[in-house]
PDB file of C-alpha atoms in Angstrom:
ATOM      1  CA  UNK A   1     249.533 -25.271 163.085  1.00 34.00           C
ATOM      2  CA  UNK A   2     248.685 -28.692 163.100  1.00 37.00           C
ATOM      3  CA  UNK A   3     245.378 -29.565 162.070  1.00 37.00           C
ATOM      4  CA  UNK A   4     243.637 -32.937 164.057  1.00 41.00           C
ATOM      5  CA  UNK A   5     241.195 -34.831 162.544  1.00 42.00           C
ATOM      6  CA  UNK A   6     237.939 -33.760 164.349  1.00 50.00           C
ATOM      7  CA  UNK A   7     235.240 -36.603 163.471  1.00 47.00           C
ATOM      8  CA  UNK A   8     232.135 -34.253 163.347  1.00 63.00           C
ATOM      9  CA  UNK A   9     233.272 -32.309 160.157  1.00 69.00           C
ATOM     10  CA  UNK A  10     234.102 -33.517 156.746  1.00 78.00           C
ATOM     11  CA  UNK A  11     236.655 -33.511 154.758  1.00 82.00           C
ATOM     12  CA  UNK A  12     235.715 -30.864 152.921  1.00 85.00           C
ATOM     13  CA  UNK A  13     234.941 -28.855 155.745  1.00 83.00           C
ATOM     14  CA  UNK A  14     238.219 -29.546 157.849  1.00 84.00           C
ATOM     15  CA  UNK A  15     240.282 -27.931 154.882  1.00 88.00           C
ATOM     16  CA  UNK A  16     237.799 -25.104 154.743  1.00 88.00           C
ATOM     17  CA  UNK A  17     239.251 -24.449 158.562  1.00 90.00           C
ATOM     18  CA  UNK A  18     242.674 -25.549 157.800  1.00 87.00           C
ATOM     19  CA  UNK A  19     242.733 -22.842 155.444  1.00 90.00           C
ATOM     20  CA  UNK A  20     240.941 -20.150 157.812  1.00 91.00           C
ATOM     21  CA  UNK A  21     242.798 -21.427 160.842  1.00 88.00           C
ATOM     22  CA  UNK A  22     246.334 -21.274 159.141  1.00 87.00           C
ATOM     23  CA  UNK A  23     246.050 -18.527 156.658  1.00 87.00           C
ATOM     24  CA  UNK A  24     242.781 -16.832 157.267  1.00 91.00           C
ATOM     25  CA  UNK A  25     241.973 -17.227 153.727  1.00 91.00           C
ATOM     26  CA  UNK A  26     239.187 -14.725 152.776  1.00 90.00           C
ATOM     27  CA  UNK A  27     237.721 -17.907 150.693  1.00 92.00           C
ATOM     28  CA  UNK A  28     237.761 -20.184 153.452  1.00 90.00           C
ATOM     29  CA  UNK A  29     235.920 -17.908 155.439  1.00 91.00           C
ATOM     30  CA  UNK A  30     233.146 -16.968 153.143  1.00 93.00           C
ATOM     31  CA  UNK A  31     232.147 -20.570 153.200  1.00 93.00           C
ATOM     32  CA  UNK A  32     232.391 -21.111 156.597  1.00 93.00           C
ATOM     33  CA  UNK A  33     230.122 -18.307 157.256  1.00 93.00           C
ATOM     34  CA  UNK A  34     227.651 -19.423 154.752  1.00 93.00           C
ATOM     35  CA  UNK A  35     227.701 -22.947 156.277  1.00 92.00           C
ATOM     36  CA  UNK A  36     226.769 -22.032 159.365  1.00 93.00           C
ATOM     37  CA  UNK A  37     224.338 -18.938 158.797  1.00 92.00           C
ATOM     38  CA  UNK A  38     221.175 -21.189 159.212  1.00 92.00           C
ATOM     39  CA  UNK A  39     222.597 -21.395 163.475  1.00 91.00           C
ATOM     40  CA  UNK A  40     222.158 -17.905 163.428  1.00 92.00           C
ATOM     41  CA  UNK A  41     218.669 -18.411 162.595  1.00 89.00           C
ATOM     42  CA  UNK A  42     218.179 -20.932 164.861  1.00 86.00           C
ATOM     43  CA  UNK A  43     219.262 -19.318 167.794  1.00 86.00           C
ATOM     44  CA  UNK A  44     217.370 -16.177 167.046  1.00 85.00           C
ATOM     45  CA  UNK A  45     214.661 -18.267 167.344  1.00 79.00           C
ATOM     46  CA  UNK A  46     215.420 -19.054 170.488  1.00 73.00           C
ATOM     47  CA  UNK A  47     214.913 -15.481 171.411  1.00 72.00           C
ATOM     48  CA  UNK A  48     211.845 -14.431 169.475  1.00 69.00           C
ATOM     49  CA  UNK A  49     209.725 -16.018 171.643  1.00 67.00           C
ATOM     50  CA  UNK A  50     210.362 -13.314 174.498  1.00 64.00           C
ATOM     51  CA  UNK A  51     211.339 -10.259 172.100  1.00 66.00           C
ATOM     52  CA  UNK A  52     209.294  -7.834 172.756  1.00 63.00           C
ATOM     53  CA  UNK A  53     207.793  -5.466 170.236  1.00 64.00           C
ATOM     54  CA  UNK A  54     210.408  -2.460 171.186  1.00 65.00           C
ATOM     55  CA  UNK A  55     213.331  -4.692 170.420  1.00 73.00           C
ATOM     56  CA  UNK A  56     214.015  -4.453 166.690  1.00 78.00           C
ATOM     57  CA  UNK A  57     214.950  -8.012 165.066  1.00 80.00           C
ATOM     58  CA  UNK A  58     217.313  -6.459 162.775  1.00 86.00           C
ATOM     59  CA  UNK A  59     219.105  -5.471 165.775  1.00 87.00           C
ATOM     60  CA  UNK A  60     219.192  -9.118 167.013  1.00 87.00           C
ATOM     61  CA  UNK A  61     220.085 -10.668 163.545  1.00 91.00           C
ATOM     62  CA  UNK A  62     223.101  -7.854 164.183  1.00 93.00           C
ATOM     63  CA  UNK A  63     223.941  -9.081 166.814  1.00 92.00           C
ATOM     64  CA  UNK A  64     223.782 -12.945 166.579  1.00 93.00           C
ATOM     65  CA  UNK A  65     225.776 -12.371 163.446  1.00 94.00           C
ATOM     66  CA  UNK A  66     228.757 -11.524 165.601  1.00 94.00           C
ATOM     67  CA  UNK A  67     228.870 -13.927 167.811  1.00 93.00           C
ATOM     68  CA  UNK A  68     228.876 -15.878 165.014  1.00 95.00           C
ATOM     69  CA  UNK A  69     231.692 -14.416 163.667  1.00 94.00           C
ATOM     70  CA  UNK A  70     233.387 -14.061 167.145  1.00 93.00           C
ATOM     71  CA  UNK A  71     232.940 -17.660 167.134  1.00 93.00           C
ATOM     72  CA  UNK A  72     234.625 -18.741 163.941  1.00 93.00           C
ATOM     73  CA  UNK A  73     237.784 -16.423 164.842  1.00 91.00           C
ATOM     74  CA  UNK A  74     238.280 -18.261 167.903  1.00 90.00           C
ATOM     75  CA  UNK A  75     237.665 -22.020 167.888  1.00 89.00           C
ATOM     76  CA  UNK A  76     239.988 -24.785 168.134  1.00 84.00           C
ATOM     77  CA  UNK A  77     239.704 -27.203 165.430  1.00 81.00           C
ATOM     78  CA  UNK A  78     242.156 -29.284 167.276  1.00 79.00           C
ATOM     79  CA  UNK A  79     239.472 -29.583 170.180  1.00 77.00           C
ATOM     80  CA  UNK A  80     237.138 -32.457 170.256  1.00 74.00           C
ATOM     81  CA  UNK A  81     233.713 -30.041 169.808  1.00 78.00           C
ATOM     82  CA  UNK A  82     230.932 -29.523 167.613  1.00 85.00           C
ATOM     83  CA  UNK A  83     231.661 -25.841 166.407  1.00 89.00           C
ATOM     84  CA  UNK A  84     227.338 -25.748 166.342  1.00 89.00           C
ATOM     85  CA  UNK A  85     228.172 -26.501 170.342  1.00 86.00           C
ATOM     86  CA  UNK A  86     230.490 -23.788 170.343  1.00 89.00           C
ATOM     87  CA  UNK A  87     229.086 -21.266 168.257  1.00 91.00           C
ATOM     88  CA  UNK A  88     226.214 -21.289 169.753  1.00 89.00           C
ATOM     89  CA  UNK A  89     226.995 -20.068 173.213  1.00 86.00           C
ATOM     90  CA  UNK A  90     228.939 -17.171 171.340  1.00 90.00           C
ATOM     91  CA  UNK A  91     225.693 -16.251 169.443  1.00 92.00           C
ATOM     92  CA  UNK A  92     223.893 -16.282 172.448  1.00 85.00           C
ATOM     93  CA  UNK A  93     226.343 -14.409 174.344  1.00 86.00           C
ATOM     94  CA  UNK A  94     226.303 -11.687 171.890  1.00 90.00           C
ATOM     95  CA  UNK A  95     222.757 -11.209 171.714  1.00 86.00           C
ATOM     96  CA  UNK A  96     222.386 -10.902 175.500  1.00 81.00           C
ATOM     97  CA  UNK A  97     225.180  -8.318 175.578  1.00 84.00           C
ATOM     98  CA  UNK A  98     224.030  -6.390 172.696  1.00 85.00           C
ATOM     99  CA  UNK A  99     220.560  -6.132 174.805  1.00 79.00           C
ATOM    100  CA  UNK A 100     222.436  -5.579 177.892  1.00 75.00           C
ATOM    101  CA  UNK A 101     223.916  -2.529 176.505  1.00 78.00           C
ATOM    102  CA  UNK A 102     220.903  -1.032 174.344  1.00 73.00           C
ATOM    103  CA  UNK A 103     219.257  -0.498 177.853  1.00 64.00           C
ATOM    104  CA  UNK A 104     215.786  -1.373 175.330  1.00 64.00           C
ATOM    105  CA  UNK A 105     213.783  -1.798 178.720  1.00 67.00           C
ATOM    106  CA  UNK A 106     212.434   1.741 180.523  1.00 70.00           C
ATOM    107  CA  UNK A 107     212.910   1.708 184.263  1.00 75.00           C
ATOM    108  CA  UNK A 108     209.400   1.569 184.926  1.00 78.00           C
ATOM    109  CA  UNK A 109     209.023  -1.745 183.392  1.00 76.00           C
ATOM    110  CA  UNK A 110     212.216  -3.211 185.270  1.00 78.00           C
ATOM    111  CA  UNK A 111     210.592  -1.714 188.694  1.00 84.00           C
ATOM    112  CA  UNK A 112     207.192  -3.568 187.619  1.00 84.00           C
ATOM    113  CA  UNK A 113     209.000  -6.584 187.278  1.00 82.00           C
ATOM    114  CA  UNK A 114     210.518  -6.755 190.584  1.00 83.00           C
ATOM    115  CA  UNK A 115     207.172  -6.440 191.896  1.00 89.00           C
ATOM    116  CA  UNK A 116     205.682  -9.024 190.369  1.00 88.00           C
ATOM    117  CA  UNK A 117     208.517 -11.459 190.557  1.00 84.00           C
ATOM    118  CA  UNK A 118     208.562 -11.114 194.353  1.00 87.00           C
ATOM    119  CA  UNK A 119     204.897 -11.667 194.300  1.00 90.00           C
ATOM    120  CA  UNK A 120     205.273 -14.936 192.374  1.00 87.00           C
ATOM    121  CA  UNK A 121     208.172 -15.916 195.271  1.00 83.00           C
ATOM    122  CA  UNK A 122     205.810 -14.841 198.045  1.00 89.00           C
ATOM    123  CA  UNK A 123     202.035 -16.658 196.946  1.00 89.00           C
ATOM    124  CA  UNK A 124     203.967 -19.828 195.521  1.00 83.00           C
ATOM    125  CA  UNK A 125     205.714 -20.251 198.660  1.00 82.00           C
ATOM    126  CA  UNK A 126     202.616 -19.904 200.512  1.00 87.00           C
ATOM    127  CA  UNK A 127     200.546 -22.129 198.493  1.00 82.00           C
ATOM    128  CA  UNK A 128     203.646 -24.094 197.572  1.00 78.00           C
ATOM    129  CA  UNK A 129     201.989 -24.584 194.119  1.00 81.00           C
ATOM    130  CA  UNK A 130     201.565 -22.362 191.464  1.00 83.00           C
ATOM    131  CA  UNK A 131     199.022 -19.312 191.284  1.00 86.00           C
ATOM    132  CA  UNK A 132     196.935 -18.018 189.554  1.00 88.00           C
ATOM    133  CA  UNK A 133     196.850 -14.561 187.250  1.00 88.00           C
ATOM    134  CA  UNK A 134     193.704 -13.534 189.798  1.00 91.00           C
ATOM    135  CA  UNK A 135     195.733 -14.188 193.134  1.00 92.00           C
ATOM    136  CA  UNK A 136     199.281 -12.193 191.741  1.00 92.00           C
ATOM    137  CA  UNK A 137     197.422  -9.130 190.224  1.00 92.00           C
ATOM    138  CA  UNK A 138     194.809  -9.089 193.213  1.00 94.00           C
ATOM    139  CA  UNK A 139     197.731  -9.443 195.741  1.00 94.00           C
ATOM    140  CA  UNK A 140     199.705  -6.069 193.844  1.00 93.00           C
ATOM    141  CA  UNK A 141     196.466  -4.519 193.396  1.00 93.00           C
ATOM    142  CA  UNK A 142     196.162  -4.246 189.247  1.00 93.00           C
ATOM    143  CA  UNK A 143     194.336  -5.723 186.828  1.00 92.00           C
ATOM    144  CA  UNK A 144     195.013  -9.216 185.035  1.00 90.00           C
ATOM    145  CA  UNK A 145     195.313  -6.953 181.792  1.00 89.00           C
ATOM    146  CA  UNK A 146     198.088  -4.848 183.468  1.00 89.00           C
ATOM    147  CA  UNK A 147     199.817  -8.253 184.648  1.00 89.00           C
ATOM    148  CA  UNK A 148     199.693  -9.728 181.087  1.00 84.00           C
ATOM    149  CA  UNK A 149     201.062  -6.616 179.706  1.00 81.00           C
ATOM    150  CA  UNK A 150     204.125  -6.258 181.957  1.00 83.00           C
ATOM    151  CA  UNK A 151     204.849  -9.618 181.907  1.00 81.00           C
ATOM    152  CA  UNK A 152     204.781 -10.043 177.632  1.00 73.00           C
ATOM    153  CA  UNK A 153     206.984  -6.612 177.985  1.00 70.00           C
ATOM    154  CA  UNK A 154     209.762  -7.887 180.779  1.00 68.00           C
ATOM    155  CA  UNK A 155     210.225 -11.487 178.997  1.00 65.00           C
ATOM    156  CA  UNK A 156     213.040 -11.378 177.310  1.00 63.00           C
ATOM    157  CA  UNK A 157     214.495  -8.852 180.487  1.00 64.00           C
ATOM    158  CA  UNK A 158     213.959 -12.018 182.865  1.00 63.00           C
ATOM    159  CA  UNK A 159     215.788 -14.561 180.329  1.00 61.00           C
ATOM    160  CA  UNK A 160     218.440 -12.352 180.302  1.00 62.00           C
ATOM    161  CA  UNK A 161     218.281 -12.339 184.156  1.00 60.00           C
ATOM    162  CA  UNK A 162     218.641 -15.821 184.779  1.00 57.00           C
ATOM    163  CA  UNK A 163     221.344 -16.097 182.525  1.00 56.00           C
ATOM    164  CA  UNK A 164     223.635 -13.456 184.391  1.00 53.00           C
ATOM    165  CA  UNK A 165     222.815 -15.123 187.662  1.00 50.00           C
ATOM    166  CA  UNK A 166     223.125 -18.651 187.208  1.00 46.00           C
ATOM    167  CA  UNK A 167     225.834 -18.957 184.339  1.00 41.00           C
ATOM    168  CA  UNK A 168     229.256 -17.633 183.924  1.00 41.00           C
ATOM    169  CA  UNK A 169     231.053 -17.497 181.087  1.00 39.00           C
ATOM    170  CA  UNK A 170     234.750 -18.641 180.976  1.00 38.00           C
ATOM    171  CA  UNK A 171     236.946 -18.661 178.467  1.00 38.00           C
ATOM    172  CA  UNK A 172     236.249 -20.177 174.640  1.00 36.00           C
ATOM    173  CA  UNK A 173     233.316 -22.062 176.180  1.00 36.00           C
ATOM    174  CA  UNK A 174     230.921 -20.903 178.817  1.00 40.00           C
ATOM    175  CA  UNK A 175     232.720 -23.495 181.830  1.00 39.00           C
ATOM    176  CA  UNK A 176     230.745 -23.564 184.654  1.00 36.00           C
ATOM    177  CA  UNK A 177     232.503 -21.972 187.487  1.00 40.00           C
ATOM    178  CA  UNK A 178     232.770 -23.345 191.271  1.00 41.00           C
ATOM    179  CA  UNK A 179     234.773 -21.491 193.641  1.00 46.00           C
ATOM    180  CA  UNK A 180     233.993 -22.624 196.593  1.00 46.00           C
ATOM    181  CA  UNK A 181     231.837 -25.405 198.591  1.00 46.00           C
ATOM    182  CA  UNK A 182     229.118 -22.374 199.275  1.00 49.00           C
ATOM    183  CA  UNK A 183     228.870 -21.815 195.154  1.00 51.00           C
ATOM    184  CA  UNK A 184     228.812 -25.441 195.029  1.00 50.00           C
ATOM    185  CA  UNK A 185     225.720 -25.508 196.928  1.00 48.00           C
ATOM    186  CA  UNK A 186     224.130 -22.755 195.253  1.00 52.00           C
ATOM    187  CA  UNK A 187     224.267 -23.707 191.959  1.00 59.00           C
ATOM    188  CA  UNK A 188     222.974 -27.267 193.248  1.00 64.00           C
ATOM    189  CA  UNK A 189     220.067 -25.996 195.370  1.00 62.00           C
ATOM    190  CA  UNK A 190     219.680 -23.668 191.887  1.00 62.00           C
ATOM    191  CA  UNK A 191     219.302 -26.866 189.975  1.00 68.00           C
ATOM    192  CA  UNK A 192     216.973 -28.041 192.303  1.00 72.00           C
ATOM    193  CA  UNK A 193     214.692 -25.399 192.637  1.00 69.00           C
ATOM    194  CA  UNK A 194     214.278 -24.829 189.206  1.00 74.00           C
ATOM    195  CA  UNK A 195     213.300 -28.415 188.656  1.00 78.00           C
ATOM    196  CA  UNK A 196     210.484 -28.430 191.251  1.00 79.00           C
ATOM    197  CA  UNK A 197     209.219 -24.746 190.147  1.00 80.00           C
ATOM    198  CA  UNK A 198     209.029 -26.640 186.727  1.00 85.00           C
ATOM    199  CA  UNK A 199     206.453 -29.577 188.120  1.00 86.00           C
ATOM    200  CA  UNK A 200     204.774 -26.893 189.858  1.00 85.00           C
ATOM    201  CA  UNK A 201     203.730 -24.818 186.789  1.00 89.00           C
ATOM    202  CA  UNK A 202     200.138 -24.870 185.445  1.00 90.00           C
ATOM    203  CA  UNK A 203     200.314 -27.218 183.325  1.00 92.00           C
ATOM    204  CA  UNK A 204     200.154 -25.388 179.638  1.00 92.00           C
ATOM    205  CA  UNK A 205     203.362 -23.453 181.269  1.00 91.00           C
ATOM    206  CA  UNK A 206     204.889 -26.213 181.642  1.00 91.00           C
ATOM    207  CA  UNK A 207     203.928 -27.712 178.423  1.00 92.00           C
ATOM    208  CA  UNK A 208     205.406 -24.768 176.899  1.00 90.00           C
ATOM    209  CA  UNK A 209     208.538 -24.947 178.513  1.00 87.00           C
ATOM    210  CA  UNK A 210     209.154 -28.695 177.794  1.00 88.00           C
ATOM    211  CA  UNK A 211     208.197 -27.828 173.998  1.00 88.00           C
ATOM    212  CA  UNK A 212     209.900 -25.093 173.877  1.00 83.00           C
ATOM    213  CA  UNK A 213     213.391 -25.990 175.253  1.00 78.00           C
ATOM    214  CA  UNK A 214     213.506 -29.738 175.742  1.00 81.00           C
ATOM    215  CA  UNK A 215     211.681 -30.697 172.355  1.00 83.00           C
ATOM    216  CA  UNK A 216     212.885 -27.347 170.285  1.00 77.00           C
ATOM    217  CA  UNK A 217     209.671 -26.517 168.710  1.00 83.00           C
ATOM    218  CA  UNK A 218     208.897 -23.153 167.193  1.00 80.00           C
ATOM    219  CA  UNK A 219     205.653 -21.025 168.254  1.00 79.00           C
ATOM    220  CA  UNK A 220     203.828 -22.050 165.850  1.00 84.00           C
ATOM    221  CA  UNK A 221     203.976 -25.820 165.958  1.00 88.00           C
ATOM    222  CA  UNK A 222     203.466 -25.067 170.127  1.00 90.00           C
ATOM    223  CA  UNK A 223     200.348 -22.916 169.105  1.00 90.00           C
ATOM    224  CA  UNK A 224     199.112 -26.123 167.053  1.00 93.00           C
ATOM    225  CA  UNK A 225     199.283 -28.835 169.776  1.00 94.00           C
ATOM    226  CA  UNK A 226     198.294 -26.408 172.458  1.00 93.00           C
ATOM    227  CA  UNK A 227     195.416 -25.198 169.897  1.00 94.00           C
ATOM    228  CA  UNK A 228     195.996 -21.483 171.002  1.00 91.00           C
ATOM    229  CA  UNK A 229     197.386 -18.240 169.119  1.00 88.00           C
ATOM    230  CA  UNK A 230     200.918 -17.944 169.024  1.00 81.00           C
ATOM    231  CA  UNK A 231     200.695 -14.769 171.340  1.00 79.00           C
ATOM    232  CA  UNK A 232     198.802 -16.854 174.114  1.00 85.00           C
ATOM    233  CA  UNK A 233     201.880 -19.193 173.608  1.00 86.00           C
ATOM    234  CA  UNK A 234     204.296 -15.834 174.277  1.00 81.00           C
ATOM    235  CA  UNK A 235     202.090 -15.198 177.018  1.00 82.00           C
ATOM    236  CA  UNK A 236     202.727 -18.410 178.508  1.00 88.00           C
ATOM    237  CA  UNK A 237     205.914 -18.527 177.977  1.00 85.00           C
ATOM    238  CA  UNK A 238     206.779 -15.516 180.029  1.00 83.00           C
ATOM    239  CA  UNK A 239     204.705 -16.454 182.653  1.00 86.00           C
ATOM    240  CA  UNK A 240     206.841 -19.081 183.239  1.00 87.00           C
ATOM    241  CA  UNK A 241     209.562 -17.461 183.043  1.00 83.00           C
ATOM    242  CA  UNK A 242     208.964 -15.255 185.912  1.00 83.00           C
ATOM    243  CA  UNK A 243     207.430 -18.458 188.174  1.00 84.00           C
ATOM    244  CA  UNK A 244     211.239 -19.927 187.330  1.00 83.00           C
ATOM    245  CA  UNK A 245     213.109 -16.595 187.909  1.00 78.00           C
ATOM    246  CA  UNK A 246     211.116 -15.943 191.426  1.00 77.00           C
ATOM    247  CA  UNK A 247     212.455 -19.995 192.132  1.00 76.00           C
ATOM    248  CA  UNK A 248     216.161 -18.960 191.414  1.00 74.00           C
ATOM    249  CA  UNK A 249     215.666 -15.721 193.852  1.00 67.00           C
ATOM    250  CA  UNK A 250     214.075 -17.525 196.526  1.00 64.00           C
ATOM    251  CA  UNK A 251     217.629 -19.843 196.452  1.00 58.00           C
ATOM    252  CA  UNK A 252     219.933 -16.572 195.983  1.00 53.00           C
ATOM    253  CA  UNK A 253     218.031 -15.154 198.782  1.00 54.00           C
ATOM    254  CA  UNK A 254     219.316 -17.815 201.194  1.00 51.00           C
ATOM    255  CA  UNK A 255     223.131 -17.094 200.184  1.00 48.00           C
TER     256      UNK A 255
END
């Protein structure tokens, strides 16, 4: 196989995947693994934010690990892509299915979620702004406490969520998929929807978010400039999680 010259590795590095790629050199692999362990970590991080505490991170590391290695067994070299791009879709991927599968969320939870998602949908359209903790757990008749609990439990359950809904995976790289003017129009009214439920959001939720995903900060350094625990940072971050995932429903609802 004939190895291009792909500009974001080094020289070093492309005969580290010549060798893998051609010969699947046991070598060549070690180092590739050990090169790119530290995305591993980075994308669990990605995750820890919503993991609850019945999720064990051992089980995540497992599972980000092979995506990883799913990853290195099939990339292109000859393609014009970061392999950080690539990989990290695959790590991803693998985490969510590994989740998927563990079925780590009881049924009561999931049926609590519902609940409270469709609140969010039905008050924020209402008020078309966002509400308060008082006005969803008054509205389903339970405490704040109960809210705050079901919410920090269901987190990583609504991630999850969005991601089977609005993204589907094809082939090597996660390619969008439009099939037809009416996806078309879903996915764009998607788009749009999630970008006003985002302006909408009170505004440490939102500040979370934007740190979060847009500037890549870690709990902690959110905790700092928001001067709050890291848990209250969780907290908020799940909140706004299931303010976004209501905004997404309220489109898929229309389709």
């Amino acid at each position: 196989m004939k190895i291009l010259l792909n500009h974001n590795l080094s020289k070093e590095e492309l005969a580290y995947w010549g060798d893998w790629q051609q010969h699947r050199n046991p070598e060549a692999g070690d180092y590739l693994v050990e090169q790119y362990l530290p995305l591993v970590d980075y994308v669990i991080q990605r995750f820890m934010i919503s993991l609850p505490k019945t999720v064990e991170k051992d089980d995540i590391r497992s599972y980000a690990y092979e995506g990883l290695l799913d990853a290195l067994s099939k990339f292109n070299i000859e393609r014009d892509l970061k392999f950080e791009t690539y990989a990290s879709w695959r790590i991803k991927g693998a985490i969510i299915d590994g989740l998927r599968h563990s079925d780590w969320l009881p049924r009561s939870v999931r049926d609590k979620v519902k609940k409270i998602e469709k609140a969010y949908l039905l008050l924020e359209q209402e008020n078309e702004a966002a509400v308060s903790d008082e006005q969803v757990s008054s509205y389903l008749g339970i405490t704040k406490a109960e809210l705050n609990k079901t919410v920090s439990e269901a987190a990583l359950s609504t991630m999850i969520s969005m991601d089977d809904e609005n993204f589907e995976e094809q082939g090597a790289l996660g390619q969008y998929h439009v099939d037809s003017p009416e996806r078309h129009l879903s996915d764009q009214m998607t788009k749009e929807s999630l970008v006003r439920a985002i302006e909408r959001l009170p505004e440490k939720e939102k500040i979370t978010v934007s740190l979060c995903y847009f500037e890549e900060m870690k709990l902690t350094e959110i905790a700092e400039i928001l001067n709050v625990s890291v848990s209250r940072v969780s907290q908020l971050h799940s909140k706004a999680m299931l303010r976004l995932h209501a905004s997404i429903l309220s489109v898929h609802d229309r389709f």
